[in-house]
mmCIF file of C-alpha atoms and ligand atoms in Angstrom:
data_model
loop_
_atom_site.group_PDB
_atom_site.id
_atom_site.type_symbol
_atom_site.label_atom_id
_atom_site.label_comp_id
_atom_site.label_asym_id
_atom_site.label_seq_id
_atom_site.Cartn_x
_atom_site.Cartn_y
_atom_site.Cartn_z
ATOM 1 C CA UNK A 55 -55.762 -17.472 17.778
ATOM 2 C CA UNK A 56 -53.794 -15.691 20.482
ATOM 3 C CA UNK A 57 -50.455 -17.434 20.037
ATOM 4 C CA UNK A 58 -50.470 -16.716 16.298
ATOM 5 C CA UNK A 59 -51.362 -13.050 16.723
ATOM 6 C CA UNK A 60 -48.576 -12.616 19.291
ATOM 7 C CA UNK A 61 -46.086 -14.201 16.888
ATOM 8 C CA UNK A 62 -47.236 -11.961 14.022
ATOM 9 C CA UNK A 63 -46.716 -8.892 16.230
ATOM 10 C CA UNK A 64 -43.302 -10.157 17.368
ATOM 11 C CA UNK A 65 -41.842 -11.413 14.067
ATOM 12 C CA UNK A 66 -44.083 -10.161 11.241
ATOM 13 C CA UNK A 67 -42.915 -7.242 9.129
ATOM 14 C CA UNK A 68 -45.544 -4.962 7.649
ATOM 15 C CA UNK A 69 -45.117 -2.659 4.736
ATOM 16 C CA UNK A 70 -46.971 0.237 3.184
ATOM 17 C CA UNK A 71 -49.282 -1.116 0.533
ATOM 18 C CA UNK A 72 -50.752 -3.715 2.888
ATOM 19 C CA UNK A 73 -48.179 -6.466 2.614
ATOM 20 C CA UNK A 74 -47.241 -8.606 5.606
ATOM 21 C CA UNK A 75 -44.000 -10.533 5.611
ATOM 22 C CA UNK A 76 -44.012 -13.658 7.788
ATOM 23 C CA UNK A 77 -41.135 -15.476 6.179
ATOM 24 C CA UNK A 78 -39.323 -16.234 9.446
ATOM 25 C CA UNK A 79 -42.096 -18.602 10.633
ATOM 26 C CA UNK A 80 -44.570 -19.340 7.775
ATOM 27 C CA UNK A 81 -43.452 -18.446 4.257
ATOM 28 C CA UNK A 82 -39.782 -19.370 4.110
ATOM 29 C CA UNK A 83 -38.430 -20.628 7.419
ATOM 30 C CA UNK A 84 -41.231 -22.489 9.201
ATOM 31 C CA UNK A 85 -41.949 -23.014 12.893
ATOM 32 C CA UNK A 86 -43.307 -26.556 13.258
ATOM 33 C CA UNK A 87 -44.450 -25.986 16.858
ATOM 34 C CA UNK A 88 -46.588 -23.012 15.825
ATOM 35 C CA UNK A 89 -47.671 -24.944 12.715
ATOM 36 C CA UNK A 90 -48.864 -27.803 14.936
ATOM 37 C CA UNK A 91 -50.943 -25.355 17.014
ATOM 38 C CA UNK A 92 -52.392 -23.998 13.761
ATOM 39 C CA UNK A 93 -53.319 -27.563 12.767
ATOM 40 C CA UNK A 94 -54.980 -28.122 16.149
ATOM 41 C CA UNK A 95 -56.989 -24.914 15.741
ATOM 42 C CA UNK A 96 -58.156 -25.903 12.230
ATOM 43 C CA UNK A 97 -59.191 -29.306 13.627
ATOM 44 C CA UNK A 98 -61.139 -27.529 16.397
ATOM 45 C CA UNK A 99 -62.999 -25.489 13.768
ATOM 46 C CA UNK A 100 -63.521 -28.079 11.017
ATOM 47 C CA UNK A 101 -62.956 -31.447 12.697
ATOM 48 C CA UNK A 102 -66.646 -32.275 13.124
ATOM 49 C CA UNK A 103 -67.404 -32.037 9.387
ATOM 50 C CA UNK A 104 -67.861 -35.209 7.312
ATOM 51 C CA UNK A 105 -64.755 -34.584 5.203
ATOM 52 C CA UNK A 106 -62.493 -37.305 3.798
ATOM 53 C CA UNK A 107 -59.654 -35.133 2.484
ATOM 54 C CA UNK A 108 -57.907 -31.778 2.893
ATOM 55 C CA UNK A 109 -56.850 -29.734 -0.084
ATOM 56 C CA UNK A 110 -54.367 -26.897 -0.276
ATOM 57 C CA UNK A 111 -52.244 -25.098 -2.876
ATOM 58 C CA UNK A 112 -48.480 -25.148 -3.218
ATOM 59 C CA UNK A 113 -46.339 -24.041 -1.574
ATOM 60 C CA UNK A 114 -47.179 -22.292 1.697
ATOM 61 C CA UNK A 115 -50.511 -24.019 2.302
ATOM 62 C CA UNK A 116 -48.893 -27.435 2.507
ATOM 63 C CA UNK A 117 -47.447 -27.112 6.034
ATOM 64 C CA UNK A 118 -50.707 -26.189 7.841
ATOM 65 C CA UNK A 119 -52.685 -28.646 5.700
ATOM 66 C CA UNK A 120 -50.380 -31.568 6.478
ATOM 67 C CA UNK A 121 -50.565 -30.800 10.219
ATOM 68 C CA UNK A 122 -54.354 -30.892 10.029
ATOM 69 C CA UNK A 123 -54.290 -34.041 7.903
ATOM 70 C CA UNK A 124 -51.939 -35.708 10.365
ATOM 71 C CA UNK A 125 -54.212 -34.899 13.303
ATOM 72 C CA UNK A 126 -57.379 -36.076 11.519
ATOM 73 C CA UNK A 127 -55.579 -38.957 9.785
ATOM 74 C CA UNK A 128 -56.853 -37.757 6.418
ATOM 75 C CA UNK A 129 -55.003 -37.454 3.092
ATOM 76 C CA UNK A 130 -53.817 -34.035 1.947
ATOM 77 C CA UNK A 131 -53.691 -33.109 -1.734
ATOM 78 C CA UNK A 132 -52.116 -29.931 -3.019
ATOM 79 C CA UNK A 133 -53.220 -28.045 -6.111
ATOM 80 C CA UNK A 134 -50.281 -27.405 -8.447
ATOM 81 C CA UNK A 135 -49.415 -24.064 -9.986
ATOM 82 C CA UNK A 136 -47.891 -25.651 -13.083
ATOM 83 C CA UNK A 137 -49.009 -28.739 -14.968
ATOM 84 C CA UNK A 138 -46.459 -31.556 -14.837
ATOM 85 C CA UNK A 139 -46.132 -33.369 -18.188
ATOM 86 C CA UNK A 140 -46.718 -36.670 -16.374
ATOM 87 C CA UNK A 141 -50.019 -35.656 -14.809
ATOM 88 C CA UNK A 142 -53.020 -37.714 -15.917
ATOM 89 C CA UNK A 143 -56.765 -36.883 -15.726
ATOM 90 C CA UNK A 144 -56.045 -33.213 -15.265
ATOM 91 C CA UNK A 145 -58.631 -30.691 -14.112
ATOM 92 C CA UNK A 146 -57.414 -27.116 -14.532
ATOM 93 C CA UNK A 147 -58.587 -23.539 -14.256
ATOM 94 C CA UNK A 148 -57.151 -20.031 -14.416
ATOM 95 C CA UNK A 149 -56.247 -17.945 -11.368
ATOM 96 C CA UNK A 150 -55.216 -14.316 -11.217
ATOM 97 C CA UNK A 151 -52.205 -13.334 -9.148
ATOM 98 C CA UNK A 152 -52.512 -9.846 -7.725
ATOM 99 C CA UNK A 153 -48.955 -9.860 -6.380
ATOM 100 C CA UNK A 154 -47.468 -11.051 -9.694
ATOM 101 C CA UNK A 155 -49.948 -9.109 -11.845
ATOM 102 C CA UNK A 156 -50.700 -11.999 -14.216
ATOM 103 C CA UNK A 157 -52.910 -15.045 -14.793
ATOM 104 C CA UNK A 158 -51.679 -18.575 -14.228
ATOM 105 C CA UNK A 159 -53.106 -22.074 -14.506
ATOM 106 C CA UNK A 160 -53.749 -24.228 -11.453
ATOM 107 C CA UNK A 161 -54.404 -27.934 -11.745
ATOM 108 C CA UNK A 162 -55.072 -31.164 -9.924
ATOM 109 C CA UNK A 163 -55.466 -34.767 -11.010
ATOM 110 C CA UNK A 164 -58.965 -36.233 -10.964
ATOM 111 C CA UNK A 165 -57.287 -39.308 -9.471
ATOM 112 C CA UNK A 166 -57.025 -37.341 -6.202
ATOM 113 C CA UNK A 167 -60.054 -35.023 -6.360
ATOM 114 C CA UNK A 168 -63.351 -36.248 -7.734
ATOM 115 C CA UNK A 169 -67.045 -36.754 -6.960
ATOM 116 C CA UNK A 170 -66.192 -39.060 -4.023
ATOM 117 C CA UNK A 171 -64.446 -36.257 -2.128
ATOM 118 C CA UNK A 172 -65.707 -33.927 0.594
ATOM 119 C CA UNK A 173 -63.017 -31.404 1.349
ATOM 120 C CA UNK A 174 -61.837 -28.429 3.349
ATOM 121 C CA UNK A 175 -59.346 -26.053 1.698
ATOM 122 C CA UNK A 176 -56.445 -24.661 3.764
ATOM 123 C CA UNK A 177 -54.047 -21.847 2.787
ATOM 124 C CA UNK A 178 -51.668 -19.349 4.360
ATOM 125 C CA UNK A 179 -53.167 -16.000 3.293
ATOM 126 C CA UNK A 180 -56.536 -14.702 2.177
ATOM 127 C CA UNK A 181 -56.183 -11.347 0.436
ATOM 128 C CA UNK A 182 -58.337 -10.634 -2.638
ATOM 129 C CA UNK A 183 -59.530 -14.215 -2.743
ATOM 130 C CA UNK A 184 -58.487 -14.953 -6.322
ATOM 131 C CA UNK A 185 -56.547 -18.089 -5.431
ATOM 132 C CA UNK A 186 -59.388 -19.384 -3.228
ATOM 133 C CA UNK A 187 -62.035 -18.671 -5.875
ATOM 134 C CA UNK A 188 -59.962 -20.493 -8.499
ATOM 135 C CA UNK A 189 -59.659 -23.475 -6.130
ATOM 136 C CA UNK A 190 -63.425 -23.387 -5.548
ATOM 137 C CA UNK A 191 -63.904 -23.566 -9.342
ATOM 138 C CA UNK A 192 -61.477 -26.462 -9.527
ATOM 139 C CA UNK A 193 -63.322 -28.362 -6.769
ATOM 140 C CA UNK A 194 -66.620 -27.846 -8.630
ATOM 141 C CA UNK A 195 -65.070 -28.901 -11.929
ATOM 142 C CA UNK A 196 -63.757 -32.073 -10.279
ATOM 143 C CA UNK A 197 -67.233 -32.824 -8.911
ATOM 144 C CA UNK A 198 -66.084 -32.743 -5.275
ATOM 145 C CA UNK A 199 -67.856 -30.992 -2.394
ATOM 146 C CA UNK A 200 -66.325 -28.068 -0.489
ATOM 147 C CA UNK A 201 -67.234 -27.767 3.209
ATOM 148 C CA UNK A 202 -65.147 -24.734 4.118
ATOM 149 C CA UNK A 203 -61.962 -22.759 3.720
ATOM 150 C CA UNK A 204 -59.393 -22.067 6.437
ATOM 151 C CA UNK A 205 -56.663 -19.439 6.326
ATOM 152 C CA UNK A 206 -53.848 -18.730 8.735
ATOM 153 C CA UNK A 207 -54.062 -14.998 8.044
ATOM 154 C CA UNK A 208 -56.922 -13.035 6.496
ATOM 155 C CA UNK A 209 -56.288 -9.447 5.435
ATOM 156 C CA UNK A 210 -59.842 -8.270 6.050
ATOM 157 C CA UNK A 211 -59.179 -4.859 4.475
ATOM 158 C CA UNK A 212 -59.041 -6.705 1.165
ATOM 159 C CA UNK A 213 -62.123 -8.185 -0.433
ATOM 160 C CA UNK A 214 -61.403 -11.956 -0.384
ATOM 161 C CA UNK A 215 -63.251 -12.713 2.850
ATOM 162 C CA UNK A 216 -66.449 -10.957 1.813
ATOM 163 C CA UNK A 217 -66.310 -12.421 -1.711
ATOM 164 C CA UNK A 218 -66.078 -15.976 -0.363
ATOM 165 C CA UNK A 219 -68.690 -15.454 2.384
ATOM 166 C CA UNK A 220 -71.090 -13.921 -0.160
ATOM 167 C CA UNK A 221 -70.668 -17.075 -2.239
ATOM 168 C CA UNK A 222 -71.910 -19.015 0.797
ATOM 169 C CA UNK A 223 -68.514 -20.488 1.621
ATOM 170 C CA UNK A 224 -67.704 -21.020 5.301
ATOM 171 C CA UNK A 225 -64.468 -19.133 5.967
ATOM 172 C CA UNK A 226 -62.363 -19.587 9.114
ATOM 173 C CA UNK A 227 -59.322 -17.343 9.583
ATOM 174 C CA UNK A 228 -57.008 -17.740 12.562
ATOM 175 C CA UNK A 229 -55.829 -14.101 12.537
ATOM 176 C CA UNK A 230 -57.832 -11.341 10.873
ATOM 177 C CA UNK A 231 -55.907 -8.151 10.144
ATOM 178 C CA UNK A 232 -57.891 -4.989 9.500
ATOM 179 C CA UNK A 233 -55.012 -2.581 9.011
ATOM 180 C CA UNK A 234 -51.438 -2.915 7.815
ATOM 181 C CA UNK A 235 -49.001 -0.091 7.357
ATOM 182 C CA UNK A 236 -45.358 0.724 7.852
ATOM 183 C CA UNK A 237 -44.684 -1.045 11.207
ATOM 184 C CA UNK A 238 -48.413 -1.112 11.973
ATOM 185 C CA UNK A 239 -50.429 -4.324 12.367
ATOM 186 C CA UNK A 240 -53.983 -4.038 13.712
ATOM 187 C CA UNK A 241 -56.181 -7.108 14.261
ATOM 188 C CA UNK A 242 -59.977 -7.265 13.942
ATOM 189 C CA UNK A 243 -60.491 -8.504 17.499
HETATM 190 P P1 5GP B 136 -55.365 -13.705 -3.003
HETATM 191 O O1 5GP B 136 -55.567 -14.587 -4.201
HETATM 192 O O2 5GP B 136 -56.323 -14.026 -1.855
HETATM 193 O O3 5GP B 136 -55.369 -12.254 -3.343
HETATM 194 O O4 5GP B 136 -53.895 -13.951 -2.465
HETATM 195 C C1 5GP B 136 -53.527 -15.221 -2.150
HETATM 196 C C2 5GP B 136 -52.044 -15.446 -2.117
HETATM 197 O O5 5GP B 136 -51.264 -14.247 -2.244
HETATM 198 C C3 5GP B 136 -51.654 -16.031 -0.783
HETATM 199 O O6 5GP B 136 -51.741 -17.435 -0.806
HETATM 200 C C4 5GP B 136 -50.251 -15.537 -0.581
HETATM 201 O O7 5GP B 136 -49.370 -16.445 -1.202
HETATM 202 C C5 5GP B 136 -50.196 -14.232 -1.309
HETATM 203 N N1 5GP B 136 -50.344 -13.046 -0.442
HETATM 204 C C6 5GP B 136 -51.342 -12.122 -0.499
HETATM 205 N N2 5GP B 136 -51.119 -11.129 0.387
HETATM 206 C C7 5GP B 136 -49.984 -11.443 1.044
HETATM 207 C C8 5GP B 136 -49.235 -10.804 2.096
HETATM 208 O O8 5GP B 136 -49.556 -9.731 2.623
HETATM 209 N N3 5GP B 136 -48.108 -11.438 2.511
HETATM 210 C C9 5GP B 136 -47.697 -12.629 1.978
HETATM 211 N N4 5GP B 136 -46.588 -13.172 2.471
HETATM 212 N N5 5GP B 136 -48.365 -13.249 0.975
HETATM 213 C C10 5GP B 136 -49.507 -12.674 0.526
#
């Protein structure tokens, strides 16, 4: 997605160690105009699938997911990273955070994800794929059907993309980055 790649080059900050900071338009401050274009692009890629719901994970996946849900007029449900004491019919699983170096529990209520649901998962970043794989486990556990996963940015020098594709999951990434270094951002195509 040209507009997204241009914005990443203009406002993204890259660091040694393969970390990209996009907190002026995605991860902290958000640009709703760009976010709408991201939603349109996800609709272009997934809009013909027989899905009835979009799922994402808090916090940064919510903005692109809600834009897509708005355009398709479908509900959006976000996976939580902590279990609220009031949550009923909980389905949970463990995810590993590479950035935080620890395991954490993710959960969702069966009231909003169950065997009646056909979903696409949307998130901001795909890196090692641990978050996405945990969500895939959660979807299975809930008895729902996953039709694909969409990411705003895929860091293709990390293994997430190949792990998911090897599992037979359809992965759509709007910007694929093959190299990140100090002030160096190189896209796949
Ligand atoms: P994964 O589980 O695929 O390794 O990483 C998923 C999560 O880690 C993303 O949803 C994102 O929150 C965070 N993450 C991974 N790499 C980066 C990065 O380079 N920049 C930012 N801002 N977040 C990242």
